[in-house]
Coordinates of N, CA, C and O and ligand atoms in Angstrom, one line a residue:
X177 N 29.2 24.6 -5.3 CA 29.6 23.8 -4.1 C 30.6 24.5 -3.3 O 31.6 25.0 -3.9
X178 N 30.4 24.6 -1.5 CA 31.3 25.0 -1.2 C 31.9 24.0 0.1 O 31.2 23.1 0.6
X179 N 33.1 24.2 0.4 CA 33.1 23.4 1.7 C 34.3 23.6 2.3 O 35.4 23.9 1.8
X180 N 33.9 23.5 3.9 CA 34.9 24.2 4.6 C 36.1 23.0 5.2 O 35.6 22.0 5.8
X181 N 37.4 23.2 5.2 CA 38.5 22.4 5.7 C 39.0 22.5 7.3 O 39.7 23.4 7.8
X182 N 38.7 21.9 7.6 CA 39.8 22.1 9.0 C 40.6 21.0 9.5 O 40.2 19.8 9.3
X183 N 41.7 21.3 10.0 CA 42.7 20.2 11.0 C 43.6 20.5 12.0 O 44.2 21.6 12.0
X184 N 43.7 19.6 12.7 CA 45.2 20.2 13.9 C 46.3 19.3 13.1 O 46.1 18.6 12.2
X185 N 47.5 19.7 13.9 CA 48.7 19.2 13.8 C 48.8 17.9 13.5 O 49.8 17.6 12.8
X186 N 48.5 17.3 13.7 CA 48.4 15.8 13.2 C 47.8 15.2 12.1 O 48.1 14.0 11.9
X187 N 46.5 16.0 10.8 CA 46.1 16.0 9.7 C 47.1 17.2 8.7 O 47.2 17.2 7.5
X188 N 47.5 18.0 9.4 CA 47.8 19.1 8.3 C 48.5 18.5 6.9 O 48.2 18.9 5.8
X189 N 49.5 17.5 7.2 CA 50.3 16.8 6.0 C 49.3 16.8 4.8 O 49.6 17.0 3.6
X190 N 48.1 16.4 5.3 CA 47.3 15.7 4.1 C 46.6 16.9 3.4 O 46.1 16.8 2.3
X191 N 46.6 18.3 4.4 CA 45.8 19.0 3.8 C 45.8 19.6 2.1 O 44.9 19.7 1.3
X192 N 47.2 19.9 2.0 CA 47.3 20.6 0.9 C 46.7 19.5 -0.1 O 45.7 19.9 -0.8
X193 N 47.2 17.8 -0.5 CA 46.5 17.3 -1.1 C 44.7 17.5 -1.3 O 44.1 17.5 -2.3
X194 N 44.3 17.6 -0.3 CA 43.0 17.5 -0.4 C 42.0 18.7 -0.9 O 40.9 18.7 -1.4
X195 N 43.0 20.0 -0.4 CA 42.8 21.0 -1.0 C 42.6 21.1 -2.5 O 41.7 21.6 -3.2
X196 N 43.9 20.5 -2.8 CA 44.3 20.5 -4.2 C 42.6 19.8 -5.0 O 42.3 20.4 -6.0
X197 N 41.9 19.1 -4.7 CA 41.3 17.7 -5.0 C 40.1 19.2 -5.2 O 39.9 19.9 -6.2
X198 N 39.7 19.4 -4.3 CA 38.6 20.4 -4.4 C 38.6 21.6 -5.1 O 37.7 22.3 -5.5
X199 N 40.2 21.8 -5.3 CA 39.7 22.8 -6.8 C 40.1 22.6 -7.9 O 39.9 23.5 -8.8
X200 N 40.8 21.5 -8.2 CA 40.5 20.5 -9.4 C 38.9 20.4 -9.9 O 38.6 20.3 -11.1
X201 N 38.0 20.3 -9.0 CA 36.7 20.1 -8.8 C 36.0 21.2 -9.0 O 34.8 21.2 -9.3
X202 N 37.0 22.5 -8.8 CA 36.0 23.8 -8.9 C 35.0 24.5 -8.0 O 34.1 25.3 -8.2
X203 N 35.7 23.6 -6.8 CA 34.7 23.7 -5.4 C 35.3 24.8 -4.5 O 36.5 24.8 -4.5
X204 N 34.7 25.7 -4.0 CA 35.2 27.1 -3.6 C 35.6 26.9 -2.3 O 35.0 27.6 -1.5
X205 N 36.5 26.2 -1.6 CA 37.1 26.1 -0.5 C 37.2 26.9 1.0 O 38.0 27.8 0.8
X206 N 36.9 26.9 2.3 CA 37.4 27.7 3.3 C 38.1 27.3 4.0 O 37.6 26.7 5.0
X207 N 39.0 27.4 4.0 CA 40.1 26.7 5.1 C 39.7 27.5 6.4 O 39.5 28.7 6.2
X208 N 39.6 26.9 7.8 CA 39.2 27.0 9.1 C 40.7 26.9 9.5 O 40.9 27.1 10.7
X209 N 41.8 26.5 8.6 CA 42.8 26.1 9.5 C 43.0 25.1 10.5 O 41.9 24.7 11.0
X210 N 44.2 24.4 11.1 CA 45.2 25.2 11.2 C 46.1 25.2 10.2 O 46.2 24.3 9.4
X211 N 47.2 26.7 10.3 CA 48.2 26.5 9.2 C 49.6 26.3 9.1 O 50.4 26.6 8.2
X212 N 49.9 25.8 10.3 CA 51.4 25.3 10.6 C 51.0 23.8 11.4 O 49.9 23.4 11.8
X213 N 52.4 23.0 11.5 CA 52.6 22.3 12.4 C 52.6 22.5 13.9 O 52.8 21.4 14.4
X214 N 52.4 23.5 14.7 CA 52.2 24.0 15.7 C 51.0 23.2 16.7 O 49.8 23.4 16.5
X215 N 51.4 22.3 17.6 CA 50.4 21.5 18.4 C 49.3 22.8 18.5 O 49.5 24.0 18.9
X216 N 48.3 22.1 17.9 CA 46.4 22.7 18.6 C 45.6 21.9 19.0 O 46.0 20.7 18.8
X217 N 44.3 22.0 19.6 CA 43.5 21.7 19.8 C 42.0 20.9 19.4 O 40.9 21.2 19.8
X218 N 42.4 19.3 18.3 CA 41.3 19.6 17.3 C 39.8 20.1 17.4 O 39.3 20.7 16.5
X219 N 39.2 19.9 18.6 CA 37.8 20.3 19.0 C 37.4 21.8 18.7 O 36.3 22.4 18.5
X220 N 39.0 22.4 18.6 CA 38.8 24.0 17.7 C 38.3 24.3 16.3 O 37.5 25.2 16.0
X221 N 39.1 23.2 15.3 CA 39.0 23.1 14.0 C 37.7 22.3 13.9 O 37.0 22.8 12.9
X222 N 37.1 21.3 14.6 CA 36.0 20.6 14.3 C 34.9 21.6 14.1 O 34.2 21.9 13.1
X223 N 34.8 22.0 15.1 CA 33.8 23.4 15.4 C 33.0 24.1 14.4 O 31.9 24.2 14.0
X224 N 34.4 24.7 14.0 CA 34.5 25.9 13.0 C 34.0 25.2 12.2 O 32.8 25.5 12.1
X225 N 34.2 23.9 11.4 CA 33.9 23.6 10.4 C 32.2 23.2 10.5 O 31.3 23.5 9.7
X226 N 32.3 22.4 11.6 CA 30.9 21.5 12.0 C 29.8 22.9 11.6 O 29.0 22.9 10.7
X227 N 30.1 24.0 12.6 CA 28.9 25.5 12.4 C 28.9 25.3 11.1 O 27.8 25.0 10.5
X228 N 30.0 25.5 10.6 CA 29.5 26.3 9.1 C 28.8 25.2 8.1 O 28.1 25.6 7.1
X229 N 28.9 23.8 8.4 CA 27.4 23.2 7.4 C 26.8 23.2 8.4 O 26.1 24.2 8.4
X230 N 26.7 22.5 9.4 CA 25.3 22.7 10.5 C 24.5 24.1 9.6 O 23.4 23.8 9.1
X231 N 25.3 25.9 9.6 CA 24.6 27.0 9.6 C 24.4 27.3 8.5 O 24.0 28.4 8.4
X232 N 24.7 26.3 7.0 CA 24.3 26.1 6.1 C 25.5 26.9 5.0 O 25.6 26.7 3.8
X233 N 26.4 27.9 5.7 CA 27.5 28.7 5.4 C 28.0 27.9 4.2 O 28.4 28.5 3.2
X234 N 28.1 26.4 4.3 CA 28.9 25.8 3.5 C 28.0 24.7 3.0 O 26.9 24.6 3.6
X235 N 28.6 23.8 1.8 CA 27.6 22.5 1.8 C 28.1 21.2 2.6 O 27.3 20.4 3.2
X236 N 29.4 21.1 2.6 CA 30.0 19.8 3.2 C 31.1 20.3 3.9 O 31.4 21.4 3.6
X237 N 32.0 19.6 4.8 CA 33.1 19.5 5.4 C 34.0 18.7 4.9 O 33.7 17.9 4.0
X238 N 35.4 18.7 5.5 CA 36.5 18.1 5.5 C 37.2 18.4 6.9 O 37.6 19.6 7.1
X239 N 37.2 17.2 7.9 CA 38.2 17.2 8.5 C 39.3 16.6 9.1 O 38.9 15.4 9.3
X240 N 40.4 16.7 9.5 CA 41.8 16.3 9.5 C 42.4 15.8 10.7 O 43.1 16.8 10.9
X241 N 42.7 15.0 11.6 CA 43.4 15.1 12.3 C 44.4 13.6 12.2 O 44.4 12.8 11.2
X242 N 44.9 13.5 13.3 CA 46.0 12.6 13.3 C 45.4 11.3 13.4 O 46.4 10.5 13.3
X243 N 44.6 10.9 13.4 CA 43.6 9.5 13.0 C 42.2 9.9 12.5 O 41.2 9.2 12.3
X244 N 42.3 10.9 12.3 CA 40.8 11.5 12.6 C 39.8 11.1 13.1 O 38.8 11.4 12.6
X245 N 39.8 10.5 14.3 CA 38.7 9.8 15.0 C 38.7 11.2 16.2 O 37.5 11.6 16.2
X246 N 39.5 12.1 17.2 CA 38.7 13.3 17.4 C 38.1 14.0 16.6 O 36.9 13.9 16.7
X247 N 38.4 14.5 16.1 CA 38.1 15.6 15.7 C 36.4 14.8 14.9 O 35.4 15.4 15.1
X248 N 36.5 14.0 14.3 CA 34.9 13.5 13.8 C 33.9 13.3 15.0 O 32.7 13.4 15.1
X249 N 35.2 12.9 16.3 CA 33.7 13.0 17.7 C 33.0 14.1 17.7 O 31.8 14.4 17.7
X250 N 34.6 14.9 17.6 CA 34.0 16.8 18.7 C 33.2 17.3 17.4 O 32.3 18.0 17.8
X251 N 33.1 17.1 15.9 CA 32.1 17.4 15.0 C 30.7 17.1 15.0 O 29.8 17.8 14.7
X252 N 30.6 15.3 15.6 CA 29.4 15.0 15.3 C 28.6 15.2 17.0 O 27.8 14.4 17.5
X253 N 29.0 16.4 17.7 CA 28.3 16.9 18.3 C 27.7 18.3 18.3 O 27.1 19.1 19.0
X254 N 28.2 18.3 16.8 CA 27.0 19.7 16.1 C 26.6 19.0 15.8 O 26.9 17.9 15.5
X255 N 24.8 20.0 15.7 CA 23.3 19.6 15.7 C 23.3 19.9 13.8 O 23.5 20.9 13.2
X256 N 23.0 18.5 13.4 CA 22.9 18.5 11.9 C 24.3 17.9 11.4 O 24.3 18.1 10.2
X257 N 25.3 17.4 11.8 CA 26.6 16.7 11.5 C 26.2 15.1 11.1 O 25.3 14.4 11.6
X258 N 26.9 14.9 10.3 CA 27.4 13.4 10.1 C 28.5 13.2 9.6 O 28.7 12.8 8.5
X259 N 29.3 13.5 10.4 CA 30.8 13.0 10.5 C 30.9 11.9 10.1 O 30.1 11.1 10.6
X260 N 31.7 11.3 9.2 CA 32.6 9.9 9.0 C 34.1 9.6 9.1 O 34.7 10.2 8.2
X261 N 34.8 9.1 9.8 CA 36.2 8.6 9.6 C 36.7 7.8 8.7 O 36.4 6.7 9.0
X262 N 37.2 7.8 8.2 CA 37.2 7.0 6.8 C 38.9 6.5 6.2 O 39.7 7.4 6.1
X263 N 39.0 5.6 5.9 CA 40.0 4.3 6.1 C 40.8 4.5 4.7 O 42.0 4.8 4.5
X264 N 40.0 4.3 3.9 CA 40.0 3.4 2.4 C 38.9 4.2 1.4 O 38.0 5.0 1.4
X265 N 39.4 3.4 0.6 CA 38.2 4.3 -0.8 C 36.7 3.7 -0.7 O 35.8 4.1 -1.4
X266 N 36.4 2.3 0.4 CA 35.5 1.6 0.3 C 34.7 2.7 1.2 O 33.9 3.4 0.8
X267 N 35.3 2.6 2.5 CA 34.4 3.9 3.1 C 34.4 5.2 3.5 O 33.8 5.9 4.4
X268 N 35.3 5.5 2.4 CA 34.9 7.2 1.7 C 34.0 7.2 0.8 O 33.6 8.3 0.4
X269 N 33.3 5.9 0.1 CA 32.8 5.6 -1.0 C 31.2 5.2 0.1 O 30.1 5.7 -0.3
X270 N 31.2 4.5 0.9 CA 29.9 3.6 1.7 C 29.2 5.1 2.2 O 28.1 5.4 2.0
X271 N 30.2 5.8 3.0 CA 29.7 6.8 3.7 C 29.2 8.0 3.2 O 28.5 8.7 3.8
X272 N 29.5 8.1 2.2 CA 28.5 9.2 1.3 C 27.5 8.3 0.7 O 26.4 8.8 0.5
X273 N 27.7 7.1 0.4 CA 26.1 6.3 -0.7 C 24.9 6.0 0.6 O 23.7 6.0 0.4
X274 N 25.4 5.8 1.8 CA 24.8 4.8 2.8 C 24.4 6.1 3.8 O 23.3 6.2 4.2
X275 N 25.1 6.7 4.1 CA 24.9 7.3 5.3 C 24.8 8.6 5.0 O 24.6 9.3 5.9
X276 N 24.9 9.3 3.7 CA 25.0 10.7 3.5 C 26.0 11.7 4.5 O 25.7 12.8 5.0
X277 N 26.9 11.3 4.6 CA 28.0 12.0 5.3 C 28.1 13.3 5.0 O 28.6 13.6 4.0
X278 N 27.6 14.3 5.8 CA 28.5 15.4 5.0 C 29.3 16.5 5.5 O 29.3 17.8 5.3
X279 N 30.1 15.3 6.6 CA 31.5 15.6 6.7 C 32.5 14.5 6.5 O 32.4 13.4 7.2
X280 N 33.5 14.7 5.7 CA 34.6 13.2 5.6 C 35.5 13.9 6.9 O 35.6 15.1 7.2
X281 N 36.1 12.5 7.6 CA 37.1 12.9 8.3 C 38.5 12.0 7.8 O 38.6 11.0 7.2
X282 N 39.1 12.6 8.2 CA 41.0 11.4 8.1 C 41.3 11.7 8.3 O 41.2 13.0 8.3
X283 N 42.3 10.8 8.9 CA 43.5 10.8 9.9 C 44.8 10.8 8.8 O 44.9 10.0 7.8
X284 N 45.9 12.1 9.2 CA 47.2 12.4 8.6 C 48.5 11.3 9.0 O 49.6 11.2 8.5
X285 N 47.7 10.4 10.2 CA 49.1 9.7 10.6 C 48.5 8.2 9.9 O 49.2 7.2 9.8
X286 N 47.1 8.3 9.5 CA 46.4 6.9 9.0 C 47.1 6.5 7.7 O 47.8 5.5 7.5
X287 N 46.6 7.8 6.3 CA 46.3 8.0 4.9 C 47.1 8.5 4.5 O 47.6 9.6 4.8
X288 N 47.4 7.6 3.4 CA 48.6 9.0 3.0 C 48.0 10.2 2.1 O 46.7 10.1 1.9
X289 N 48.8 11.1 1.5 CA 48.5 12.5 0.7 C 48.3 11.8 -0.8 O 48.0 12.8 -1.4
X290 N 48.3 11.2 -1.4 CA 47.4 10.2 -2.1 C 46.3 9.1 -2.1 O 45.7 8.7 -3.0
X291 N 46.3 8.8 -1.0 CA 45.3 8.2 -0.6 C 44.1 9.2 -0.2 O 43.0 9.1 -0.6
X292 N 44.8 10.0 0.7 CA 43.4 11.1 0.9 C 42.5 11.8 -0.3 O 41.3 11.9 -0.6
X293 N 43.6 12.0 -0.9 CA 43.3 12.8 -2.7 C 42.0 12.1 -3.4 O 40.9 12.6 -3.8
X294 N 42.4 10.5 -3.3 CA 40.9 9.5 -4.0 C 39.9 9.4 -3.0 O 38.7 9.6 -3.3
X295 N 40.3 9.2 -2.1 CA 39.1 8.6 -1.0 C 38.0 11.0 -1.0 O 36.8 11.2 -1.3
X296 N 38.9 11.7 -0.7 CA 38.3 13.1 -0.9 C 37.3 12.7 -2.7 O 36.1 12.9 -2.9
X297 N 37.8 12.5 -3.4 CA 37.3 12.5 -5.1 C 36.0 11.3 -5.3 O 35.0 11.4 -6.0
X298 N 36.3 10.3 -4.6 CA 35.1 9.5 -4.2 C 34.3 9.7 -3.7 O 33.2 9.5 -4.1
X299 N 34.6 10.3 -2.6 CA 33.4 11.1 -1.2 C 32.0 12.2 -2.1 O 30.8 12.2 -2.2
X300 N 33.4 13.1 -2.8 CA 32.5 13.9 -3.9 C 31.8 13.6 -4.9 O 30.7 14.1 -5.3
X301 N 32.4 12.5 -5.5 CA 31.2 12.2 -6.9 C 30.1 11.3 -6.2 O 29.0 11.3 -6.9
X302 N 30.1 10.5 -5.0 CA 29.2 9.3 -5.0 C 27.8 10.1 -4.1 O 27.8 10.7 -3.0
X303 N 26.6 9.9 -5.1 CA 25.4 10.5 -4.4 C 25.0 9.5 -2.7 O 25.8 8.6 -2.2
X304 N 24.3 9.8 -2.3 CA 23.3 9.6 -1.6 C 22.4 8.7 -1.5 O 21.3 9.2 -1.7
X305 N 22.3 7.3 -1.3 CA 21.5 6.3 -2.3 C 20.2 6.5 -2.2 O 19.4 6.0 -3.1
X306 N 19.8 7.3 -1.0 CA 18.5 7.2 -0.8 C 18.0 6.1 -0.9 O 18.7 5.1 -0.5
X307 N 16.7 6.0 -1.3 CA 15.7 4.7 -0.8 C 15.7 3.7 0.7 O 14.9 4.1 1.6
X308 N 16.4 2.5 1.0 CA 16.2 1.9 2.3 C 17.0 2.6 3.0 O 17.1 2.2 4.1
X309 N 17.9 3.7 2.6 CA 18.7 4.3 3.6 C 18.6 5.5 4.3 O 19.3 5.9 5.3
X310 N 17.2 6.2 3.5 CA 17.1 7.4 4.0 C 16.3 7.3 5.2 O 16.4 8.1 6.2
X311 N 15.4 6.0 5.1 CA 14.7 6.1 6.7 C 15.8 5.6 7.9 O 15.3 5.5 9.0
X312 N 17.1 5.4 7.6 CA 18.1 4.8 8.1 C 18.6 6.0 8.9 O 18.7 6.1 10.2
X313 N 18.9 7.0 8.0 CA 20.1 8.0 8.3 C 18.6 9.6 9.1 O 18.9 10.6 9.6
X314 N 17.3 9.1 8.9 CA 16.7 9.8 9.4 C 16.2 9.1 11.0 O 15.9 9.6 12.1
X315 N 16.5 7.7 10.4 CA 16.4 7.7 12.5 C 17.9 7.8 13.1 O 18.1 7.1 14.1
X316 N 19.0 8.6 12.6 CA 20.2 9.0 12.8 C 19.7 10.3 13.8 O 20.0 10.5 15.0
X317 N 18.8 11.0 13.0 CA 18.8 12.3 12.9 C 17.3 12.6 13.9 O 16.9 13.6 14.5
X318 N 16.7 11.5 13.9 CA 15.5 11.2 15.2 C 16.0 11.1 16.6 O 15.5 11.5 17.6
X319 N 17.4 10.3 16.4 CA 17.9 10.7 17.9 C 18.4 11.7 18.3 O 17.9 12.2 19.3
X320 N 19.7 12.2 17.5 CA 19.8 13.6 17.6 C 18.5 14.4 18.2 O 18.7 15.1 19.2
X321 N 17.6 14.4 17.9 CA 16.5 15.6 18.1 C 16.0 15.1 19.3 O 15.4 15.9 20.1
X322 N 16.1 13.6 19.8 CA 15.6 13.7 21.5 C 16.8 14.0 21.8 O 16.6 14.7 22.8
X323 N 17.7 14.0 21.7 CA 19.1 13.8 22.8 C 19.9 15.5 22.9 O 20.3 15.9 24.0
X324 N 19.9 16.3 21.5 CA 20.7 17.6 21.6 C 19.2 18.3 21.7 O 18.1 17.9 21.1
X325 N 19.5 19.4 22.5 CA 18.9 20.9 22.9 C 19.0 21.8 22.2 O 18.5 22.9 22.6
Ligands
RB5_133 C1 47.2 14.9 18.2 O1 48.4 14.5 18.7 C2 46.2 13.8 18.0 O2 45.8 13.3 19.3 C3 45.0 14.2 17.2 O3 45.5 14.7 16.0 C4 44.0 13.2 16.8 O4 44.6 12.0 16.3 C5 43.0 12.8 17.9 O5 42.1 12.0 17.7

């Protein structure tokens, strides 16, 4: 398993926890950055990350920002994304069973660096429920294909 990390200035706090989470796990990590507190851009860090599962580079994402509600927009406008923003362990836990997310997002000013740690370790173990959900999350993916080019 591999997966790629990104955040701006406003998720970074949480990164190193989450980092940590993924290779407790044994999961081969790419940080996209960023790596300081230095105001950026999130729709930069989305990107990078969103390409690399979109282009198959990776299996899943992680991304960061200061609510994480940009940075999961400017994501779930790559073709093949499913961005989630995610609160609590309920839906870091719903969004991978229900929706096959596979990208988690959070917010560094929401979650704290233990909270992200479980809600990241939830996201990872909980499959995919499939059955009434997959015709769910494929008419997700039915619009996407009238709507993106
Ligand atoms: C940056 O200040 C902040 O706007 C950003 O991290 C994020 O919260 C946007 O949704």
């Amino acid at each position: 398993m591999k997966i790629a990390i990104g955040c701006d200035h406003g998720g970074i706090a949480i990164k190193p926890a989450v980092v940590k989470v993924l290779e407790e796990n044994g999961i081969e990590t790419v940080d996209f950055g960023c790596f300081d507190s230095s105001s950026v851009d999130y729709p930069d860090y989305a990107l990078k990350v969103a390409e690399a599962v979109s282009q198959g580079a990776v299996d899943k994402g992680i991304i960061l920002c200061g609510t994480g509600i940009g940075i999961s927009i400017a994501a779930n406008k790559v073709k093949g994304i499913r961005a989630a923003v995610c609160h609590d362990l309920f839906t870091a836990q719903m969004c991978a069973q229900h929706n096959n997310a596979n990208v988690l997002a959070m917010g560094g000013r929401v979650v704290s660096a233990e909270l992200a740690e479980q809600m990241t370790q939830i996201w990872l173990d909980t499959p995919f429920e499939g059955g009434r959900h997959s015709g769910r999350v494929d008419k997700i993916m039915e619009i996407e294909n009238k709507y993106f080019k």
